Structures are given as structure tokens and as C-alpha cells.
Tab-separated table of C-alpha atoms and ligand atoms in Angstrom:
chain	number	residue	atom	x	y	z
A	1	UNK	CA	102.130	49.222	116.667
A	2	UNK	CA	102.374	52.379	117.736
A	3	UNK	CA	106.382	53.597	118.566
A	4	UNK	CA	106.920	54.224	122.849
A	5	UNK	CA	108.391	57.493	123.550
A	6	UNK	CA	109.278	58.595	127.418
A	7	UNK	CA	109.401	61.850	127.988
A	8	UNK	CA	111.219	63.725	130.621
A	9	UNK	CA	110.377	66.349	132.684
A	10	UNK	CA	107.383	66.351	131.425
A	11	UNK	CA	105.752	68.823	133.417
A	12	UNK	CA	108.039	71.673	132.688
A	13	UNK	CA	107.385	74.688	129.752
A	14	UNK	CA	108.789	72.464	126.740
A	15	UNK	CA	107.623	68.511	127.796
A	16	UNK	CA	104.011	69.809	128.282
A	17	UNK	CA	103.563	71.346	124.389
A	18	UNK	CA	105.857	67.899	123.401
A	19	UNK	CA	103.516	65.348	124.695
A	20	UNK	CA	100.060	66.907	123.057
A	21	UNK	CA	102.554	66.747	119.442
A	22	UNK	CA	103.869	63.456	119.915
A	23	UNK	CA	100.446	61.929	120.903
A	24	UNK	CA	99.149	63.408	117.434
A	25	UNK	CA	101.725	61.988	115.931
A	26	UNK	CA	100.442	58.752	116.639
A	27	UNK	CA	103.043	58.121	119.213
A	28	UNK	CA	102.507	56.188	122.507
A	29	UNK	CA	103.525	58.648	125.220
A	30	UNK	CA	105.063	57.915	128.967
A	31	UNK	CA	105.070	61.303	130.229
A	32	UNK	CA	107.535	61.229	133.734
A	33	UNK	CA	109.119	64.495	135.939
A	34	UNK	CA	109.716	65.236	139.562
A	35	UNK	CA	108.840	63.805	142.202
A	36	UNK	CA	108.141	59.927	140.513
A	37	UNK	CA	111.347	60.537	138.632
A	38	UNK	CA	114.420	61.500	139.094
A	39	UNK	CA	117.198	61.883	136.446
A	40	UNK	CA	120.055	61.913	139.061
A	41	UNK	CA	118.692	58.506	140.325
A	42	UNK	CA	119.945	55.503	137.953
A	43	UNK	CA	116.793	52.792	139.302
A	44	UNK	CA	114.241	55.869	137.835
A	45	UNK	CA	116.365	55.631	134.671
A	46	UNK	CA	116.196	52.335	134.235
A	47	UNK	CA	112.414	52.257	134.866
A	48	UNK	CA	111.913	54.830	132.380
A	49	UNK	CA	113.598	53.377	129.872
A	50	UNK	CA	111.941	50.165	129.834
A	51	UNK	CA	109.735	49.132	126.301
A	52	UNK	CA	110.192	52.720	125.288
A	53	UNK	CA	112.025	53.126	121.998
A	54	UNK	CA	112.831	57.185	121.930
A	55	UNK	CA	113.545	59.152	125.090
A	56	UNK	CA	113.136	62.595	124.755
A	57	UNK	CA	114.891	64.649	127.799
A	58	UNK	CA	113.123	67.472	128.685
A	59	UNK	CA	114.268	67.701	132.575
A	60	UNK	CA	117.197	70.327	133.641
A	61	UNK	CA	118.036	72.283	136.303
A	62	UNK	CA	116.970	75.963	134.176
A	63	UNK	CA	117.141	78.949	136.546
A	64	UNK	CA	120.203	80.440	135.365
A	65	UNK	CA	120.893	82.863	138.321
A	66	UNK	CA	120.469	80.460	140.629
A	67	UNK	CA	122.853	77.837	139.178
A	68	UNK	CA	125.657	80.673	139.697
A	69	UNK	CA	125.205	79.234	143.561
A	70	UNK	CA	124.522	75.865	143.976
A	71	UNK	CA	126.602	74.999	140.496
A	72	UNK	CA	126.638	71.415	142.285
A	73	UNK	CA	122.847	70.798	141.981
A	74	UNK	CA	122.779	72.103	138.603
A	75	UNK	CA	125.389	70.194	137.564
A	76	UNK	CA	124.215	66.749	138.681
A	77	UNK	CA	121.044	67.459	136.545
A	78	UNK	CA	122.547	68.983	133.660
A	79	UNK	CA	125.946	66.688	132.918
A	80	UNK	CA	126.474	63.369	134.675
A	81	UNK	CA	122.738	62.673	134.583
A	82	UNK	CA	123.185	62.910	130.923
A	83	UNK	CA	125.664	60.940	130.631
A	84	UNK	CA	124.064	58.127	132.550
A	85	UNK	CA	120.812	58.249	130.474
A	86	UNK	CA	122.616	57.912	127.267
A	87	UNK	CA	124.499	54.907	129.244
A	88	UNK	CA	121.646	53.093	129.917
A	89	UNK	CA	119.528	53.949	126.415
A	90	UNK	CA	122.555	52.436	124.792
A	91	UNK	CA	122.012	48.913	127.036
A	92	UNK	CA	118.626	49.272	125.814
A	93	UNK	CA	119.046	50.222	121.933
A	94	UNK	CA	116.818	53.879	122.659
A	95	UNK	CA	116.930	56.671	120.574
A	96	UNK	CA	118.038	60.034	122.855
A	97	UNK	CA	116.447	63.622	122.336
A	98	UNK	CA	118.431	65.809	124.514
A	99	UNK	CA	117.735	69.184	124.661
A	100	UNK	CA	120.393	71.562	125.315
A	101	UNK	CA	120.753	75.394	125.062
A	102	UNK	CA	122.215	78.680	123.010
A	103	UNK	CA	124.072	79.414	126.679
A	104	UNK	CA	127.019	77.001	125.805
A	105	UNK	CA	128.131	79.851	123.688
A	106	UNK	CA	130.132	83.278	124.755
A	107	UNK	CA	127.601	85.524	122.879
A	108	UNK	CA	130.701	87.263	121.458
A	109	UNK	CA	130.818	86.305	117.539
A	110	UNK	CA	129.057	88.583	115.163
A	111	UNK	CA	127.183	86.463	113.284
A	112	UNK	CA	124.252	83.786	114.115
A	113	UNK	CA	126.317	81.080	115.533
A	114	UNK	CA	125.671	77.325	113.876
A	115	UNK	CA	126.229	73.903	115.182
A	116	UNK	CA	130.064	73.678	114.272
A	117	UNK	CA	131.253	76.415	116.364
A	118	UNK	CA	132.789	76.106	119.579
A	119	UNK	CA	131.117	76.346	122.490
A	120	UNK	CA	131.986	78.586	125.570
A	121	UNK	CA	130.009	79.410	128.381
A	122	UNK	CA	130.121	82.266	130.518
A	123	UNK	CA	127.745	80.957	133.375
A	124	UNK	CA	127.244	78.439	135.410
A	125	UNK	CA	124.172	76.973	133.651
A	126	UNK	CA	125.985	76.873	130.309
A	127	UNK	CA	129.069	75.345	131.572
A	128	UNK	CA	126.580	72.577	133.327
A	129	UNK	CA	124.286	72.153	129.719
A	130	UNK	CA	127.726	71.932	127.992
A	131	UNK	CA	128.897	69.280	130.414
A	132	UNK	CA	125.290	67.302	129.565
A	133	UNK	CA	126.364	67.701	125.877
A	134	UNK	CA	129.648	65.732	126.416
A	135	UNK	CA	128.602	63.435	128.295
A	136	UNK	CA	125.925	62.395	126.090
A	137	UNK	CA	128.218	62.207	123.266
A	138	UNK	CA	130.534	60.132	125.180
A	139	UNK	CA	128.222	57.620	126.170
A	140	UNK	CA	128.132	56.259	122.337
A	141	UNK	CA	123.966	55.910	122.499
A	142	UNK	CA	122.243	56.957	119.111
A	143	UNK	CA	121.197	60.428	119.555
A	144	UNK	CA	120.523	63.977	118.603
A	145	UNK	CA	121.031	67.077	121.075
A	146	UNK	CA	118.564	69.691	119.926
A	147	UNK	CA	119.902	73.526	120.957
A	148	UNK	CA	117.064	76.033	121.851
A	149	UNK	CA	116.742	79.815	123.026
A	150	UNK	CA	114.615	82.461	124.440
A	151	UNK	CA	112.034	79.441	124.907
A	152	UNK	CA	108.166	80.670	126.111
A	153	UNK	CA	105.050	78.763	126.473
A	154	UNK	CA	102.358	78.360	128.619
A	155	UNK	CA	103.744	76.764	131.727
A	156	UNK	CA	106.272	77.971	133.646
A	157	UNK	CA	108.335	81.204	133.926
A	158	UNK	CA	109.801	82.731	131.029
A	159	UNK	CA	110.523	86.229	129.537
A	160	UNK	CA	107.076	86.958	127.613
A	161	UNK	CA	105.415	86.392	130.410
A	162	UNK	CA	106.948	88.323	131.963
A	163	UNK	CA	107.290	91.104	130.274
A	164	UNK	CA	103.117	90.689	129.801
A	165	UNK	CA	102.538	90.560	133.674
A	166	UNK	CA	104.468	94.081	134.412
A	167	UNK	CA	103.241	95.643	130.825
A	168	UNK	CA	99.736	95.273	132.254
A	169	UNK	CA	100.377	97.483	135.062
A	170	UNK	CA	101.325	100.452	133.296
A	171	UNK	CA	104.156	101.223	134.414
A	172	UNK	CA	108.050	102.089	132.880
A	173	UNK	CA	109.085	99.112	131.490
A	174	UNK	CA	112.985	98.901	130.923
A	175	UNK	CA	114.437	96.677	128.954
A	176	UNK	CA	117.783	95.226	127.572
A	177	UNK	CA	118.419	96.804	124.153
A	178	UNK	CA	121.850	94.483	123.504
A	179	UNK	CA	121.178	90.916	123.862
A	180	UNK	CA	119.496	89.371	120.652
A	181	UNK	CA	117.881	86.279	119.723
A	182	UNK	CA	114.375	84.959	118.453
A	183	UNK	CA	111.686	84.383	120.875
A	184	UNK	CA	110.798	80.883	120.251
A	185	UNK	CA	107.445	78.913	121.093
A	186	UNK	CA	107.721	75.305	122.868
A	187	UNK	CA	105.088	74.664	120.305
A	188	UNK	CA	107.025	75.115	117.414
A	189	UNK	CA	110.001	73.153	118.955
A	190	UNK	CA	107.742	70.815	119.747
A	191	UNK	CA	107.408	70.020	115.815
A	192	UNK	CA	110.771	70.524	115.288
A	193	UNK	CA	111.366	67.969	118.080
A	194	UNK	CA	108.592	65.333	116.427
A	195	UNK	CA	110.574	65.729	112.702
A	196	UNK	CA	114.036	64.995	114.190
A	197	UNK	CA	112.150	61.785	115.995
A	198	UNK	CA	110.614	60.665	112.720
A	199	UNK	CA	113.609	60.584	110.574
A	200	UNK	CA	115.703	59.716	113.266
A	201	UNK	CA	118.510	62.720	112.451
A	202	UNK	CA	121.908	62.365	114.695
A	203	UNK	CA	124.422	64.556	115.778
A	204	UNK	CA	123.333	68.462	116.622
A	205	UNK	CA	120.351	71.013	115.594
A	206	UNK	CA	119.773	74.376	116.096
A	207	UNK	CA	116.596	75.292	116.347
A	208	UNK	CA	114.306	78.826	116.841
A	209	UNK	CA	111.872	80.445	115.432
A	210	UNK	CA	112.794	82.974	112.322
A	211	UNK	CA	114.769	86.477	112.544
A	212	UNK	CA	115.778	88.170	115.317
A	213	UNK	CA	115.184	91.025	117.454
A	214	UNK	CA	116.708	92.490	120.826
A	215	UNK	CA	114.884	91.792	124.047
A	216	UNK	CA	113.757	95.583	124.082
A	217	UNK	CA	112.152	94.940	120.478
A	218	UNK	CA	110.352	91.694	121.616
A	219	UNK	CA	108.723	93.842	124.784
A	220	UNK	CA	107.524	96.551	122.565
A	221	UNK	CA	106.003	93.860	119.765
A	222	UNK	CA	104.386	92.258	123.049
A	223	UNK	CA	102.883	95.362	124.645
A	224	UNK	CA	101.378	96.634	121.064
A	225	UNK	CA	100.295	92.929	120.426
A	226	UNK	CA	97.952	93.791	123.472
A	227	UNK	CA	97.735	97.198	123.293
A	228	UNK	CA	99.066	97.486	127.083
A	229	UNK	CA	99.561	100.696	128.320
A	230	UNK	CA	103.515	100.392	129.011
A	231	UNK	CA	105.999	102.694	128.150
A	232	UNK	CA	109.165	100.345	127.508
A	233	UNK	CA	112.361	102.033	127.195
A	234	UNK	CA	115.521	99.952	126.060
A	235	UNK	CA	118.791	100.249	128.264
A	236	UNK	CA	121.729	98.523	128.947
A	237	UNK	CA	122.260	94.873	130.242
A	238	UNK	CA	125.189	96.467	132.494
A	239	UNK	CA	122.167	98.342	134.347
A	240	UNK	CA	120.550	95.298	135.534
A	241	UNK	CA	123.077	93.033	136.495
A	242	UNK	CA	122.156	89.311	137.398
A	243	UNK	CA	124.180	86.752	138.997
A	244	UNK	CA	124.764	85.317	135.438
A	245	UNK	CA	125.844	86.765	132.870
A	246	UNK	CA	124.100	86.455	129.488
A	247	UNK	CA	125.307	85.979	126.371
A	248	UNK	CA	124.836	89.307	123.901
A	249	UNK	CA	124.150	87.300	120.758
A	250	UNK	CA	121.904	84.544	121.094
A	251	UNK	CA	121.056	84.124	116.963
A	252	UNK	CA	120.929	80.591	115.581
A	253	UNK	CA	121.490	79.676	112.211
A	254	UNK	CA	118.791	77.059	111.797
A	255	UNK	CA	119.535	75.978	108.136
A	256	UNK	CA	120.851	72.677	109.161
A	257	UNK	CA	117.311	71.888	110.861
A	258	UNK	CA	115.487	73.324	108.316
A	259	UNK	CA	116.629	70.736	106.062
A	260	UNK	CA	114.782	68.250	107.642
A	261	UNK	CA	111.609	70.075	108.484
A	262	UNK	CA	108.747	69.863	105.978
A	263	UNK	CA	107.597	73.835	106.298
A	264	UNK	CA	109.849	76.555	106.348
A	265	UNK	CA	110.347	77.494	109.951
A	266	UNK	CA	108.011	80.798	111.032
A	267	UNK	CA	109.251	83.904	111.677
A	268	UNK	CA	109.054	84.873	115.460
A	269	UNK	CA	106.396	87.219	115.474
A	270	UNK	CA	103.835	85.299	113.706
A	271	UNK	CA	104.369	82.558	116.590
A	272	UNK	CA	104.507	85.168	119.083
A	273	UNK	CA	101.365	86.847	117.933
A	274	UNK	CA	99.354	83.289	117.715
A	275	UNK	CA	100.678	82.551	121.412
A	276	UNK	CA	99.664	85.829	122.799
A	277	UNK	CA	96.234	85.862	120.988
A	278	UNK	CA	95.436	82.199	122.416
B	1	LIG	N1	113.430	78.072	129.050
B	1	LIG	C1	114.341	78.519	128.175
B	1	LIG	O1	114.384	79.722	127.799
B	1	LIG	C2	115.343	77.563	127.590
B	1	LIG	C3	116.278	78.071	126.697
B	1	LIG	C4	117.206	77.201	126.147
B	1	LIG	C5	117.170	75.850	126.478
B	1	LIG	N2	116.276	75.374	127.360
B	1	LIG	C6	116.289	73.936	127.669
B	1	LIG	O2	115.040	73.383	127.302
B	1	LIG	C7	114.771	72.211	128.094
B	1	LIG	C8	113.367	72.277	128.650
B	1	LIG	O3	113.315	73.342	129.600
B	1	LIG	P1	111.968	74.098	129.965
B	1	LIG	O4	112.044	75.427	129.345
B	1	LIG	O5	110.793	73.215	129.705
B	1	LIG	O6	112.229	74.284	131.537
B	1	LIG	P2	111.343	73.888	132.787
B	1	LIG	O7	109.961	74.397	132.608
B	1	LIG	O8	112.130	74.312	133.985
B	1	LIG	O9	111.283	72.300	132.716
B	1	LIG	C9	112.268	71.461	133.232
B	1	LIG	C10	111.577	70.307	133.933
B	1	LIG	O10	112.584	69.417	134.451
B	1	LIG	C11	112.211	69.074	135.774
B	1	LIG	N3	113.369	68.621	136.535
B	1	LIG	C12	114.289	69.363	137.213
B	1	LIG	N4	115.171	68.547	137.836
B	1	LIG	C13	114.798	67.269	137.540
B	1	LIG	C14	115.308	66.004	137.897
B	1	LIG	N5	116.374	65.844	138.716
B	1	LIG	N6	114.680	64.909	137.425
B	1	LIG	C15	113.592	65.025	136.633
B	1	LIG	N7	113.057	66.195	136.268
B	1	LIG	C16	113.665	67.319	136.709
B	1	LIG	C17	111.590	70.331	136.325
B	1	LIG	O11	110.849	70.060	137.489
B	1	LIG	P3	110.702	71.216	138.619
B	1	LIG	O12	110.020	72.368	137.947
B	1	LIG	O13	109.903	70.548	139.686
B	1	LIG	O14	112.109	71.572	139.026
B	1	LIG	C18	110.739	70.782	135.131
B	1	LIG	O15	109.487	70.131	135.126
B	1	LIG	C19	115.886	72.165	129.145
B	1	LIG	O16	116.881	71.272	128.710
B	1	LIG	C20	116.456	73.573	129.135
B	1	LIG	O17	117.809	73.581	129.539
B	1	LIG	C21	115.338	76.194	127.927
């Protein structure tokens, strides 16, 4: 018989590439978000729970500016929700897949950070996902918290696309020239995601797709992906500031991952360029 996995917030960017993967996989999948569930409400937990064997937690509270002001609602999302699902998946002998987030570090180190180093956030939404982290930990379920950045797909809001929709028009495009990561397709996490289930790996991942490049160098590989007509000039993060601040260096060192992944993990514009071209 097929294995039950749950899936939560299924309906965002990341659960709706996971539960196409996990249904190849041969999994059976429960696919639950807002409004039927709720994370913050323990009965929903419980319900969701029930026969499955893996949970894989999808849901969060993710716009970052606005968890600067109501740090309350993100929080109940992000941490103590955590905490209670990995409460109740222990009662119940599930597996946990929590995914958590590159913003529970400063951005300051000079190097890509791995899964040893210590966090600290410097916003509101990190210091929420770190809380989710510890709680998770704390609760003593089996599990494995799987870190991801710069995430785009496509559903939902996210940096490609927009950086597609205002490329289109034309128009000076500025962008920041000193934050760095990889641009990273829920697709590929999705796999990523499906391995870590299989072989039922513990403790903490890092995962994105290959190299790096600044947010300034993604915008220009987008705009001559698609030959837009943009003009995309790099600047400062200083000159746009946002309620919260971003860390400078998002880079992951995903050797630890890649360990248990059967392909070596793409580099980020040959997902990139496959996204943009579907
Ligand atoms: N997007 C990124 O760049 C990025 C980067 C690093 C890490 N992550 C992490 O990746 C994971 C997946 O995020 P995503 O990119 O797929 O974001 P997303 O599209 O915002 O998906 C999150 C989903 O959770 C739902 N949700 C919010 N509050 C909930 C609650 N109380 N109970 C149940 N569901 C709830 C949302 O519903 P509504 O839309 O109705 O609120 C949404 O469907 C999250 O843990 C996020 O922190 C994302």
C-alpha cells in the first residue's frame, strides 16, 4: 500500500509543485490549506494527521514586510503552530517535513552559510521561521526542517515574476546589485523534498538550486531569457528600503543535501530558463 502523506498549505507557490511530485512518486496525497485548515487550530491538526504517515508543512505566514507589523500573526503561524504539529505527529508516530527559510540568518558571513551555523535574524519573519525551527525540534517528533531561498514558481508572488511583469513594460528596471543567492524553482525543491521523504533523512538541509548571482544579475538573465525590452540597472538595497530588512548573503552550501539526492543539483539558470520557457 501506497504511503499517506498530508500536505500543508497546499495551495501556496511550494505545496502546489509538491503534490504533482509526490503523487508520481506513488504517494497517496491529502492536500489541505486555508480556509478547511488551519495550522493555529489544534482540532484541524489532529484531523490532518489522522492515517497519514509523513506530513509535509508547507503553510507560513511569508510576506516578509508585512510580518514587521503584525509580528503576532506571523508568529502564531510560523513558531507555536510548529511546535504543536510536531506535538501531535509525535502522538501519532508521523514523519515531519518542515520547511523553513535562509532568513534565520544575518546575511553578514562571507561565505555560503551551511546547516551548522548559527542562526540570526534581522526581521520579523526570520525571527518567527526561527521560532518554528525550535519549536519543532523541541517537540521530540522524527523530522527534518528543509531551509529554502529566493523560491519562484507558478503560483503566487515571488521575485521572477516580478521582475517579468515590469520587464515587459519597457521601462527602467532597478535592481539590487548586493544581496545574493540562487533563484530556486519549487519544482526542484519539490524533488529535493520527495528524496528527503524516501530515505527518511533527520535533522537539517539546505537546499537551492546551483551558483549564485545578485538579484540585479538574475533580472538581466530574465529579461534576455525573453528578450524584453528593459533596461535594468543595478543599485543599492539602501535605495529601496522595505520594512524588513534583507539579508545581503543568502548562498547555501547544499553539499549536505546533495548527498542524498540521486542527480547533482542544477545550476540556477538552467531551472530558471526551463521555468520561463514553460
Ligand atoms: N517564497 C520564498 O521565497 C520562500 C523563501 C524561503 C522559504 N520559504 C518557505 O517555503 C514555505 C512555502 O512557502 P511558499 O513560497 O509556498 O509561500 P506561499 O505561497 O505563501 O504558501 C504558503 C501557504 O500557507 C497558507 N497558510 C498561511 N497561513 C496558514 C494557516 N494558518 N494555516 C494553514 N495554511 C496557511 C497560505 O494561504 P494564504 O495564501 O491563503 O495565506 C499559502 O497557501 C514556507 O515555509 C516559507 O516560509 C519561502
Amino acid at each position: 500500500m501506497s504511503e499517506a502523506i498530508t500536505i500543508l498549505g497546499a495551495r501556496g507557490m511550494l505545496g502546489s509543485d509538491l503534490a504533482p511530485v509526490l503523487i508520481q512518486g506513488g504517494y497517496s496525497v491529502q492536500a489541505l490549506d486555508l480556509p478547511e485548515f488551519d495550522l493555529t487550530k489544534p482540532k484541524h491538526l489532529a484531523h490532518a494527521l489522522d492515517g497519514a504517515q509523513v506530513v509535509v508543512n508547507c503553510a507560513a505566514f511569508t510576506n516578509v514586510d508585512q510580518a514587521e507589523k503584525q509580528f503576532a500573526a506571523a508568529l502564531a503561524v510560523n513558531g507555536p503552530a510548529v511546535g504543536a504539529l510536531g506535538l501531535a505527529a509525535r502522538e501519532r508516530g508521523v514523519f515531519v517535513v518542515h520547511i523553513s527559510t535562509d532568513f534565520v540568518f544575518d546575511g553578514r558571513l562571507e561565505r555560503p552559510y551551511v546547516e551548522t551555523d548559527p542562526p540570526n535574524p534581522i526581521n520579523a519573519y526570520g525571527r518567527s521561521k526561527l521560532e518554528g525551527e525550535r519549536a519543532l525540534q523541541r517537540s521530540g517528533c522524527s523530522h527534518v526542517i528543509l531551509r529554502v531561498q529566493w523560491s519562484y514558481g507558478r503560483h503566487g508572488a515571488n521575485f521572477v515574476a516580478k521582475i517579468v511583469e515590469r520587464a515587459r513594460t519597457g521601462a527602467e528596471l532597478k535592481v539590487v546589485a548586493d544581496q545574493v543567492g540562487a533563484p530556486t524553482w519549487t519544482a526542484d525543491m519539490a524533488g529535493a523534498i520527495e528524496s528527503l521523504i524516501r530515505h527518511r533523512r533527520e535533522g537539517l538541509y539546505h537546499f537551492a538550486n546551483a551558483g549564485y548571482a545578485s538579484r540585479f544579475e538574475v533580472a538581466r538573465f530574465i529579461a534576455q531569457e525573453l528578450n524584453l525590452p528593459a533596461r535594468i540597472t543595478p543599485c543599492a538595497s539602501a535605495a529601496f528600503p522595505t520594512p524588513a530588512t534583507r539579508p545581503k548573503n543568502s548562498r547555501f552550501n547544499t553539499a549536505r543535501i546533495q548527498a542524498v539526492l540521486a542527480a547533482p543539483i542544477r545550476p540556477w539558470q538552467e531551472a530558471l530558463a526551463e521555468f520561463l520557457r514553460s
